[in-house]
Short mmCIF file of N, CA, C and O in Angstrom, two decimals:
data_model
loop_
_atom_site.label_atom_id
_atom_site.label_comp_id
_atom_site.label_asym_id
_atom_site.label_seq_id
_atom_site.Cartn_x
_atom_site.Cartn_y
_atom_site.Cartn_z
N MET D 11 0.90 -1.19 -0.09
CA MET D 11 0.15 0.27 0.08
C MET D 11 0.41 1.05 -0.12
O MET D 11 0.55 2.83 -0.76
N PRO D 12 1.52 1.27 0.68
CA PRO D 12 2.65 2.20 0.64
C PRO D 12 3.17 2.79 -1.20
O PRO D 12 3.05 3.60 -1.24
N PRO D 13 3.31 1.93 -1.68
CA PRO D 13 3.99 2.52 -2.87
C PRO D 13 2.25 3.31 -4.32
O PRO D 13 2.92 4.14 -4.66
N LYS D 14 1.43 2.78 -3.33
CA LYS D 14 0.35 3.35 -4.44
C LYS D 14 0.26 5.14 -3.63
O LYS D 14 -0.05 6.11 -4.77
N LYS D 15 0.67 5.17 -2.19
CA LYS D 15 0.38 6.65 -2.24
C LYS D 15 2.09 7.28 -2.60
O LYS D 15 0.94 8.04 -3.09
N LYS D 16 2.62 6.96 -2.68
CA LYS D 16 3.44 7.40 -3.78
C LYS D 16 3.39 7.71 -5.40
O LYS D 16 3.60 9.08 -5.67
N GLY D 17 2.44 7.03 -5.59
CA GLY D 17 2.21 7.14 -7.20
C GLY D 17 1.04 7.83 -7.18
O GLY D 17 1.55 9.26 -8.20
N LYS D 18 0.37 8.07 -5.95
CA LYS D 18 -0.41 9.39 -6.71
C LYS D 18 0.12 10.94 -6.23
O LYS D 18 -0.47 11.78 -6.95
N LYS D 19 1.37 10.84 -5.34
CA LYS D 19 1.74 12.23 -5.20
C LYS D 19 2.40 12.16 -6.50
O LYS D 19 2.07 13.87 -6.88
N LYS D 20 3.23 11.75 -6.82
CA LYS D 20 3.66 11.65 -8.04
C LYS D 20 2.56 12.29 -9.18
O LYS D 20 2.86 13.08 -10.20
N GLY D 21 1.90 11.81 -9.44
CA GLY D 21 0.72 11.59 -10.37
C GLY D 21 0.29 13.17 -10.19
O GLY D 21 0.75 14.70 -11.76
N LYS D 22 0.10 13.38 -8.82
CA LYS D 22 -0.40 14.62 -9.01
C LYS D 22 0.53 16.30 -9.46
O LYS D 22 0.60 17.12 -9.15
N LYS D 23 2.29 16.20 -8.50
CA LYS D 23 3.08 16.80 -8.59
C LYS D 23 3.22 16.83 -10.45
O LYS D 23 3.28 18.04 -10.98
N SER D 24 3.57 15.79 -10.97
CA SER D 24 3.88 16.13 -12.51
C SER D 24 2.40 16.67 -13.43
O SER D 24 2.75 17.69 -14.47
N GLY D 25 1.45 16.30 -12.85
CA GLY D 25 0.21 17.38 -13.26
C GLY D 25 0.52 18.66 -13.33
O GLY D 25 -0.12 19.18 -13.99
N LYS D 26 0.28 18.86 -12.18
CA LYS D 26 0.54 20.80 -11.53
C LYS D 26 1.86 21.13 -12.26
O LYS D 26 1.78 22.28 -12.76
N LYS D 27 2.95 20.44 -12.50
CA LYS D 27 4.06 20.39 -13.37
C LYS D 27 3.63 21.01 -14.83
O LYS D 27 4.49 21.97 -15.80
N SER D 28 2.90 20.14 -15.27
CA SER D 28 2.81 20.23 -16.70
C SER D 28 2.05 21.55 -16.77
O SER D 28 2.12 21.90 -18.27
N GLY D 29 0.66 21.91 -15.79
CA GLY D 29 -0.16 22.59 -15.76
C GLY D 29 0.77 24.35 -15.87
O GLY D 29 0.52 24.85 -16.77
N SER D 30 2.24 23.83 -15.49
CA SER D 30 2.34 25.78 -15.11
C SER D 30 3.33 25.69 -16.59
O SER D 30 3.57 26.64 -16.81
N LYS D 31 3.41 25.26 -16.91
CA LYS D 31 4.85 24.62 -18.10
C LYS D 31 3.90 24.94 -19.03
O LYS D 31 4.41 26.52 -19.79
N SER D 32 2.57 24.68 -19.13
CA SER D 32 1.51 25.26 -20.16
C SER D 32 1.75 26.56 -19.92
O SER D 32 0.61 27.19 -21.24
N ALA D 33 1.38 26.84 -18.78
CA ALA D 33 0.73 28.27 -18.58
C ALA D 33 2.51 29.50 -18.28
O ALA D 33 2.13 30.55 -19.09
N ARG D 34 3.57 28.87 -18.71
CA ARG D 34 4.03 30.01 -18.50
C ARG D 34 4.48 30.27 -20.49
O ARG D 34 4.53 31.93 -20.97
N PRO D 35 4.12 30.24 -21.22
CA PRO D 35 4.19 30.22 -22.92
C PRO D 35 3.02 31.26 -23.47
O PRO D 35 2.90 32.13 -23.81
N SER D 36 2.03 31.20 -22.74
CA SER D 36 1.02 32.11 -22.97
C SER D 36 1.13 32.79 -22.17
O SER D 36 0.18 33.82 -22.47
N SER D 37 1.29 33.11 -20.87
CA SER D 37 2.11 33.97 -20.25
C SER D 37 3.11 35.29 -20.30
O SER D 37 3.42 36.15 -19.71
N ALA D 38 3.88 34.69 -21.26
CA ALA D 38 4.92 35.95 -22.17
C ALA D 38 4.50 36.93 -22.45
O ALA D 38 5.08 37.86 -22.19
N PRO D 39 3.55 37.13 -23.46
CA PRO D 39 3.28 38.03 -23.91
C PRO D 39 2.14 39.27 -22.11
O PRO D 39 2.28 40.22 -22.40
N SER D 40 1.58 38.44 -22.07
CA SER D 40 0.72 38.85 -21.09
C SER D 40 2.40 39.64 -20.05
O SER D 40 1.73 40.62 -19.36
N GLY D 41 3.42 39.09 -19.71
CA GLY D 41 4.22 39.68 -18.77
C GLY D 41 4.77 40.73 -19.13
O GLY D 41 5.17 41.55 -18.60
N ALA D 42 4.97 41.01 -20.74
CA ALA D 42 5.52 42.50 -20.71
C ALA D 42 4.63 43.03 -20.87
O ALA D 42 5.26 44.18 -20.76
N ASN D 43 3.48 42.91 -21.19
CA ASN D 43 2.40 44.29 -20.92
C ASN D 43 2.59 44.50 -20.10
O ASN D 43 2.57 45.77 -18.88
N LEU D 44 2.36 43.25 -18.80
CA LEU D 44 2.34 43.01 -16.98
C LEU D 44 3.55 44.36 -16.99
O LEU D 44 3.90 45.38 -16.07
N SER D 45 4.78 44.39 -17.44
CA SER D 45 6.16 44.91 -16.54
C SER D 45 6.49 46.32 -17.25
O SER D 45 6.55 47.41 -16.59
N GLU D 46 5.38 46.53 -18.79
CA GLU D 46 5.24 47.91 -18.77
C GLU D 46 4.26 48.72 -17.39
O GLU D 46 4.32 49.78 -17.78
N VAL D 47 2.72 48.39 -17.89
CA VAL D 47 1.90 48.68 -16.86
C VAL D 47 3.05 48.53 -15.15
O VAL D 47 2.42 49.82 -15.08
N GLY D 48 3.19 48.27 -14.61
CA GLY D 48 4.11 47.15 -13.44
C GLY D 48 5.08 48.76 -13.22
O GLY D 48 4.47 50.15 -12.13
N LYS D 49 6.20 48.92 -14.37
CA LYS D 49 6.86 50.15 -14.59
C LYS D 49 6.83 51.36 -14.91
O LYS D 49 6.44 52.29 -13.35
N GLU D 50 5.33 51.84 -15.37
CA GLU D 50 4.21 52.71 -16.14
C GLU D 50 3.49 53.83 -13.77
O GLU D 50 3.89 54.29 -13.63
N PHE D 51 3.46 52.27 -13.35
CA PHE D 51 2.50 52.12 -12.17
C PHE D 51 3.91 52.88 -10.79
O PHE D 51 3.32 53.53 -10.20
N PHE D 52 4.57 52.02 -10.82
CA PHE D 52 5.88 52.44 -10.24
C PHE D 52 6.24 54.18 -10.70
O PHE D 52 7.07 54.72 -9.12
N LEU D 53 6.50 54.22 -11.60
CA LEU D 53 6.88 55.62 -11.90
C LEU D 53 6.35 57.21 -11.24
O LEU D 53 5.61 57.53 -10.98
N ILE D 54 4.82 56.55 -11.99
CA ILE D 54 3.53 57.57 -11.14
C ILE D 54 3.51 57.42 -8.98
O ILE D 54 3.51 58.37 -9.10
N GLN D 55 3.97 55.99 -8.83
CA GLN D 55 3.92 55.62 -7.50
C GLN D 55 5.61 56.57 -7.07
O GLN D 55 4.89 57.48 -6.10
N ILE D 56 6.47 56.77 -7.32
CA ILE D 56 7.07 57.47 -7.03
C ILE D 56 7.27 59.31 -7.46
O ILE D 56 7.63 59.53 -6.57
N ARG D 57 6.65 59.24 -8.71
CA ARG D 57 6.36 60.73 -8.65
C ARG D 57 5.31 61.27 -7.38
O ARG D 57 5.37 62.72 -6.56
N ASP D 58 4.73 60.35 -7.16
CA ASP D 58 2.91 60.98 -6.05
C ASP D 58 4.50 61.27 -4.94
O ASP D 58 4.42 61.94 -3.60
N LEU D 59 4.91 60.35 -3.84
CA LEU D 59 5.74 60.11 -2.70
C LEU D 59 7.16 60.77 -3.79
O LEU D 59 6.72 61.84 -2.64
N GLU D 60 7.84 61.80 -4.50
CA GLU D 60 8.13 62.36 -4.57
C GLU D 60 7.35 63.65 -4.40
O GLU D 60 8.60 64.74 -3.30
N GLN D 61 6.67 64.29 -4.90
CA GLN D 61 5.05 65.20 -4.91
C GLN D 61 5.40 65.49 -2.86
O GLN D 61 5.27 66.50 -2.78
N ARG D 62 4.86 64.50 -2.63
CA ARG D 62 5.08 64.68 -0.95
C ARG D 62 5.25 64.34 -0.16
O ARG D 62 5.33 65.67 0.76
N LEU D 63 6.67 64.30 -0.25
CA LEU D 63 7.95 64.70 0.19
C LEU D 63 8.89 66.12 0.39
O LEU D 63 8.81 66.85 0.75
N ALA D 64 8.71 66.42 -1.19
CA ALA D 64 8.85 67.61 -1.06
C ALA D 64 7.16 69.28 -0.51
O ALA D 64 8.12 69.87 -0.04
N ARG D 65 6.01 67.92 -0.64
CA ARG D 65 5.46 69.15 0.39
C ARG D 65 5.67 68.61 1.69
O ARG D 65 5.46 70.19 2.51
N TYR D 66 5.75 67.54 1.77
CA TYR D 66 5.83 67.84 3.72
C TYR D 66 7.12 68.67 3.98
O TYR D 66 7.70 68.80 5.22
N GLN D 67 8.51 68.11 2.90
CA GLN D 67 9.72 69.45 3.57
C GLN D 67 9.44 70.97 3.49
O GLN D 67 9.91 71.70 4.39
N ARG D 68 8.66 70.92 2.30
CA ARG D 68 8.03 72.62 2.49
C ARG D 68 7.27 72.88 3.81
O ARG D 68 7.72 73.89 5.02
N LYS D 69 6.59 72.15 4.21
CA LYS D 69 5.83 72.24 5.61
C LYS D 69 6.80 72.68 6.58
O LYS D 69 6.16 73.10 7.40
N CYS D 70 7.58 70.73 6.80
CA CYS D 70 8.78 71.05 7.43
C CYS D 70 9.31 72.52 7.99
O CYS D 70 9.61 72.58 8.84
N ASP D 71 9.73 73.02 6.92
CA ASP D 71 10.93 73.88 6.41
C ASP D 71 9.86 75.46 7.47
O ASP D 71 10.44 76.47 7.66
N GLU D 72 8.40 75.52 7.18
CA GLU D 72 7.62 76.52 7.66
C GLU D 72 7.95 76.94 9.14
O GLU D 72 7.96 77.21 9.58
N LEU D 73 7.72 74.92 9.80
CA LEU D 73 7.58 75.03 10.69
C LEU D 73 8.03 75.19 11.87
O LEU D 73 8.43 75.51 12.58
N GLU D 74 9.61 74.81 10.97
CA GLU D 74 10.83 74.89 12.09
C GLU D 74 11.34 76.97 12.38
O GLU D 74 11.50 77.36 12.67
N VAL D 75 10.68 77.38 10.83
CA VAL D 75 10.96 79.05 11.12
C VAL D 75 9.84 79.32 11.96
O VAL D 75 10.19 80.15 12.41
N ALA D 76 8.22 79.37 11.46
CA ALA D 76 7.70 79.55 12.68
C ALA D 76 7.86 78.75 14.13
O ALA D 76 8.05 79.21 14.99
N ASN D 77 8.67 78.26 14.89
CA ASN D 77 9.14 77.20 16.02
C ASN D 77 10.58 78.42 16.03
O ASN D 77 10.14 79.23 17.62
N GLY D 78 11.27 78.62 15.64
CA GLY D 78 12.38 79.38 15.58
C GLY D 78 11.59 81.15 16.19
O GLY D 78 12.35 82.04 16.57
N GLU D 79 10.35 81.55 15.30
CA GLU D 79 10.35 82.97 15.69
C GLU D 79 9.45 82.69 16.84
O GLU D 79 9.80 83.73 17.70
N PHE D 80 8.63 81.19 17.07
CA PHE D 80 7.87 81.70 18.37
C PHE D 80 8.93 81.34 19.78
O PHE D 80 9.36 82.09 20.63
N LYS D 81 10.39 81.00 19.45
CA LYS D 81 11.29 81.09 20.65
C LYS D 81 11.94 82.31 20.80
O LYS D 81 11.99 82.37 22.05
N ASP D 82 12.61 82.96 20.06
CA ASP D 82 12.56 84.23 19.77
C ASP D 82 11.56 85.04 20.20
O ASP D 82 11.89 85.50 21.27
N LYS D 83 10.10 85.20 20.58
CA LYS D 83 9.19 85.74 20.97
C LYS D 83 9.24 85.73 22.29
O LYS D 83 9.40 85.92 23.98
N TYR D 84 9.71 83.25 22.58
CA TYR D 84 9.47 83.14 24.28
C TYR D 84 10.35 83.87 24.68
O TYR D 84 10.57 84.62 26.22
N ASP D 85 12.16 83.49 24.38
CA ASP D 85 12.61 84.40 25.20
C ASP D 85 12.94 85.82 25.59
O ASP D 85 13.05 85.80 26.54
N GLN D 86 12.12 86.08 24.42
CA GLN D 86 12.13 87.92 24.87
C GLN D 86 11.28 88.21 25.66
O GLN D 86 11.52 88.82 26.61
N MET D 87 10.08 87.45 25.54
CA MET D 87 9.22 87.46 26.44
C MET D 87 9.62 87.63 28.30
O MET D 87 9.62 88.40 29.42
N THR D 88 10.44 86.15 28.06
CA THR D 88 11.30 85.81 29.61
C THR D 88 12.06 87.02 29.99
O THR D 88 12.20 87.98 30.53
N THR D 89 12.58 87.70 29.31
CA THR D 89 14.10 88.22 29.28
C THR D 89 12.60 89.80 29.96
O THR D 89 13.20 90.25 31.18
N ASP D 90 11.81 90.63 29.52
CA ASP D 90 11.05 91.02 29.77
C ASP D 90 10.10 91.36 31.29
O ASP D 90 10.25 92.07 31.68
N LYS D 91 9.91 90.08 31.04
CA LYS D 91 9.03 89.22 32.59
C LYS D 91 10.57 89.55 33.30
O LYS D 91 10.24 90.56 34.56
N LYS D 92 11.54 89.45 33.40
CA LYS D 92 12.75 89.46 34.56
C LYS D 92 13.20 90.57 34.31
O LYS D 92 13.35 91.41 35.29
N GLU D 93 12.67 91.64 33.55
CA GLU D 93 12.93 93.03 33.64
C GLU D 93 12.25 93.81 34.73
O GLU D 93 12.10 95.20 35.49
N ILE D 94 10.64 93.83 34.21
CA ILE D 94 9.38 93.72 34.64
C ILE D 94 10.27 93.88 36.48
O ILE D 94 9.18 94.81 37.24
N VAL D 95 9.60 91.88 37.03
CA VAL D 95 10.27 91.94 38.20
C VAL D 95 10.71 92.51 38.27
O VAL D 95 11.11 93.36 40.18
N SER D 96 11.90 92.87 38.12
CA SER D 96 13.86 93.66 38.71
C SER D 96 13.03 94.51 39.08
O SER D 96 13.41 95.29 40.14
N PHE D 97 12.16 95.45 38.67
CA PHE D 97 11.61 97.14 38.13
C PHE D 97 10.45 97.27 39.00
O PHE D 97 10.55 98.00 40.59
N LEU D 98 9.72 96.36 39.62
CA LEU D 98 8.90 96.33 40.39
C LEU D 98 9.52 96.24 42.00
O LEU D 98 8.82 96.36 43.20
N LYS D 99 10.57 95.20 41.71
CA LYS D 99 11.06 94.32 42.96
C LYS D 99 11.83 95.97 43.38
O LYS D 99 11.73 96.43 44.53
N LYS D 100 12.38 96.88 42.52
CA LYS D 100 13.08 97.82 43.05
C LYS D 100 11.92 99.00 43.41
O LYS D 100 12.05 99.59 44.66
N GLN D 101 10.93 99.19 43.04
CA GLN D 101 9.88 100.02 42.99
C GLN D 101 9.20 99.52 44.71
O GLN D 101 9.16 100.29 45.73
N LEU D 102 9.09 98.38 44.85
CA LEU D 102 8.68 98.24 46.25
C LEU D 102 9.90 98.75 47.25
O LEU D 102 10.09 98.65 48.54
N GLU D 103 11.12 97.97 46.78
CA GLU D 103 12.35 98.70 48.34
C GLU D 103 12.23 99.72 48.18
O GLU D 103 11.55 100.78 49.87
N GLN D 104 11.70 100.78 47.84
CA GLN D 104 11.87 102.04 47.37
C GLN D 104 10.42 102.87 47.68
O GLN D 104 10.54 103.16 49.43
N ARG D 105 9.77 102.14 47.87
CA ARG D 105 8.04 102.15 48.96
C ARG D 105 8.46 101.95 50.62
O ARG D 105 8.12 102.73 51.40
N GLN D 106 8.84 100.53 50.45
CA GLN D 106 9.29 100.58 52.10
C GLN D 106 9.77 100.92 52.44
O GLN D 106 9.82 101.09 54.15
N ASP D 107 11.24 101.57 51.95
CA ASP D 107 12.32 102.99 52.72
C ASP D 107 10.99 104.25 52.43
O ASP D 107 11.31 104.60 53.36
N GLU D 108 10.20 104.14 51.98
CA GLU D 108 9.22 105.41 52.40
C GLU D 108 8.29 105.54 53.05
O GLU D 108 8.48 106.13 54.24
N ILE D 109 8.31 104.15 53.46
CA ILE D 109 7.17 103.70 54.66
C ILE D 109 8.22 104.23 56.14
O ILE D 109 7.39 104.46 56.78
N ALA D 110 8.89 103.26 55.98
CA ALA D 110 10.15 103.21 57.37
C ALA D 110 10.28 105.17 57.14
O ALA D 110 10.05 105.07 58.92
N ASP D 111 10.15 105.63 56.68
CA ASP D 111 10.63 106.99 56.64
C ASP D 111 10.05 107.64 57.32
O ASP D 111 9.89 108.73 58.24
N LEU D 112 8.44 107.36 56.67
CA LEU D 112 7.35 108.22 57.26
C LEU D 112 6.94 107.93 58.81
O LEU D 112 6.52 108.28 59.41
N ASN D 113 7.41 106.08 59.32
CA ASN D 113 7.23 106.32 59.95
C ASN D 113 7.75 106.64 60.65
O ASN D 113 8.01 107.15 62.59
N ASP D 114 9.19 106.66 61.14
CA ASP D 114 10.29 107.29 61.95
C ASP D 114 9.35 109.06 61.97
O ASP D 114 9.82 109.21 62.92
N ARG D 115 9.38 109.21 61.18
CA ARG D 115 8.92 110.93 61.10
C ARG D 115 7.51 110.32 61.79
O ARG D 115 7.19 111.73 63.24
N LEU D 116 6.51 110.06 61.85
CA LEU D 116 5.22 110.12 62.30
C LEU D 116 6.14 109.85 64.01
O LEU D 116 5.19 110.39 65.22
N VAL D 117 6.86 109.07 63.94
CA VAL D 117 6.91 108.48 66.03
C VAL D 117 8.63 109.76 66.63
O VAL D 117 7.89 110.17 67.62
N GLY D 118 8.48 110.35 65.85
CA GLY D 118 9.62 111.86 66.39
C GLY D 118 8.15 112.42 66.01
O GLY D 118 8.61 113.38 67.70
N LEU D 119 7.31 112.97 65.43
CA LEU D 119 6.34 113.64 65.75
C LEU D 119 5.82 113.65 66.55
O LEU D 119 4.88 114.67 67.51
N GLN D 120 5.43 112.34 67.25
CA GLN D 120 4.22 112.36 67.99
C GLN D 120 5.32 112.59 69.89
O GLN D 120 4.31 112.79 70.77
N GLN D 121 6.13 112.22 69.51
CA GLN D 121 7.44 112.35 70.39
C GLN D 121 7.46 113.71 70.69
O GLN D 121 6.71 114.41 72.08
N ALA D 122 7.20 114.36 69.73
CA ALA D 122 7.66 116.32 69.82
C ALA D 122 5.76 116.59 70.88
O ALA D 122 5.74 117.05 71.31
N LYS D 123 4.66 115.90 69.80
CA LYS D 123 3.74 116.34 70.54
C LYS D 123 3.46 116.44 71.71
O LYS D 123 2.96 116.85 72.69
N ASP D 124 3.85 115.59 72.36
CA ASP D 124 4.55 114.22 73.70
C ASP D 124 5.23 115.73 74.49
O ASP D 124 4.17 115.51 75.40
N THR D 125 6.08 115.70 73.79
CA THR D 125 6.91 116.71 74.34
C THR D 125 6.24 117.85 74.57
O THR D 125 5.88 118.41 75.40
N LYS D 126 5.66 118.35 73.58
CA LYS D 126 4.85 119.81 73.89
C LYS D 126 3.64 119.00 74.64
O LYS D 126 3.46 120.20 75.76
N GLY D 127 2.70 118.69 75.25
CA GLY D 127 2.05 118.78 75.88
C GLY D 127 2.14 118.11 76.98
O GLY D 127 1.96 118.92 78.50
N CYS D 128 3.58 117.84 77.35
CA CYS D 128 3.74 117.73 78.37
C CYS D 128 4.05 118.83 79.31
O CYS D 128 3.89 119.36 80.41
N LEU D 129 5.03 119.78 77.96
CA LEU D 129 5.49 121.00 78.69
C LEU D 129 4.65 122.20 79.18
O LEU D 129 4.32 122.90 80.28
N ARG D 130 3.48 122.37 78.46
CA ARG D 130 1.84 123.23 78.06
C ARG D 130 1.55 122.58 79.50
O ARG D 130 1.27 123.36 80.44
N THR D 131 1.08 120.78 79.71
CA THR D 131 1.02 120.51 81.49
C THR D 131 2.13 121.19 82.61
O THR D 131 1.40 121.84 82.93
N THR D 132 3.42 120.94 81.81
CA THR D 132 3.71 121.87 82.73
C THR D 132 3.87 122.61 82.94
O THR D 132 3.68 123.39 84.28
N ALA D 133 4.29 123.72 82.38
CA ALA D 133 4.28 124.86 82.39
C ALA D 133 2.70 125.95 82.79
O ALA D 133 1.75 126.59 83.41
N GLY D 134 1.18 125.36 82.01
CA GLY D 134 0.34 125.13 82.93
C GLY D 134 0.15 125.57 84.01
O GLY D 134 -0.55 125.45 85.22
N THR D 135 0.92 124.28 84.62
CA THR D 135 0.61 124.07 86.10
C THR D 135 0.96 125.30 87.10
O THR D 135 0.86 125.36 87.87
N THR D 136 2.83 125.25 85.82
CA THR D 136 3.11 126.28 87.12
C THR D 136 2.43 127.48 86.53
O THR D 136 2.73 128.67 87.40
N GLN D 137 2.21 128.13 86.14
CA GLN D 137 1.48 129.45 85.48
C GLN D 137 0.38 129.36 86.20
O GLN D 137 0.22 130.31 87.78
N ASP D 138 -0.46 128.59 86.75
CA ASP D 138 -1.48 128.01 88.26
C ASP D 138 -0.85 128.97 89.07
O ASP D 138 -1.67 128.99 90.26
N ARG D 139 0.41 127.66 89.69
CA ARG D 139 1.26 128.08 90.99
C ARG D 139 1.56 129.40 91.03
O ARG D 139 1.08 130.30 91.77
N ILE D 140 2.11 129.60 89.65
CA ILE D 140 2.61 131.29 89.74
C ILE D 140 1.05 132.79 90.63
O ILE D 140 0.93 133.12 90.80
N SER D 141 0.04 132.07 89.39
CA SER D 141 -1.06 132.70 89.43
C SER D 141 -1.95 132.95 90.65
O SER D 141 -2.28 133.61 91.54
N GLY D 142 -1.02 131.80 91.43
CA GLY D 142 -2.02 131.10 92.91
C GLY D 142 -1.33 131.60 94.09
O GLY D 142 -1.95 132.56 94.86
N ASP D 143 -0.19 132.06 93.74
CA ASP D 143 1.13 132.95 94.50
C ASP D 143 0.21 133.89 94.22
O ASP D 143 0.40 135.00 95.93
N GLN D 144 0.19 134.57 93.47
CA GLN D 144 -0.11 136.03 93.38
C GLN D 144 -1.13 136.39 93.48
O GLN D 144 -1.70 137.34 94.10
N ARG D 145 -2.40 136.11 93.26
CA ARG D 145 -3.88 136.01 93.61
C ARG D 145 -3.40 136.66 94.88
O ARG D 145 -4.46 137.17 95.53
N PRO D 146 -3.57 135.54 95.97
CA PRO D 146 -2.97 135.87 97.80
C PRO D 146 -2.81 137.64 98.42
O PRO D 146 -2.91 137.78 98.72
N THR D 147 -1.78 137.66 98.01
CA THR D 147 -1.08 138.28 97.65
C THR D 147 -1.39 139.82 97.26
O THR D 147 -1.69 140.97 97.50
N ASP D 148 -2.78 139.69 95.98
CA ASP D 148 -3.47 140.61 95.59
C ASP D 148 -4.28 141.00 96.29
O ASP D 148 -4.34 141.95 95.81
N PHE D 149 -5.05 140.23 97.26
CA PHE D 149 -6.24 139.67 98.28
C PHE D 149 -5.29 140.66 99.52
O PHE D 149 -6.17 141.20 99.70
N GLY D 150 -4.35 140.92 99.29
CA GLY D 150 -3.51 141.37 100.91
C GLY D 150 -3.40 142.58 100.55
O GLY D 150 -3.60 143.48 101.34
N LYS D 151 -3.47 143.40 99.15
CA LYS D 151 -2.58 144.55 99.04
C LYS D 151 -3.73 145.46 99.48
O LYS D 151 -4.72 146.36 99.15
N THR D 152 -5.30 144.62 98.60
CA THR D 152 -6.91 145.63 98.15
C THR D 152 -7.27 145.81 100.10
O THR D 152 -7.63 145.93 100.90
#
């Protein structure tokens, strides 16, 4: 029985080979047409891909230029921001110094006012004493 199986396989192989051999001569004229069509198809595809590549390259270049411009603007804004912060810090320090000076002046004026108030009170008391001392003497003379 094993020899029969081998015989069947050989028969199938030989059948396929003979079928493919008969297909080759008939496809030779079609192969030439296919190769021309294939060449034309590939050439069209290459042109299309080259056009797409050129278009993408232009877009890439435009984006790189725009990116450079945005980077420059960003750097300028960062520099401006630093300058503004520095300016505002200086303004704040000046205002704080001015406030400290005004507070010192206020304390000095309050102390002067208190001193004047004490002097007035002392002067008023002294004047009252002097007036009080003179009044009894005035009463004695009359």
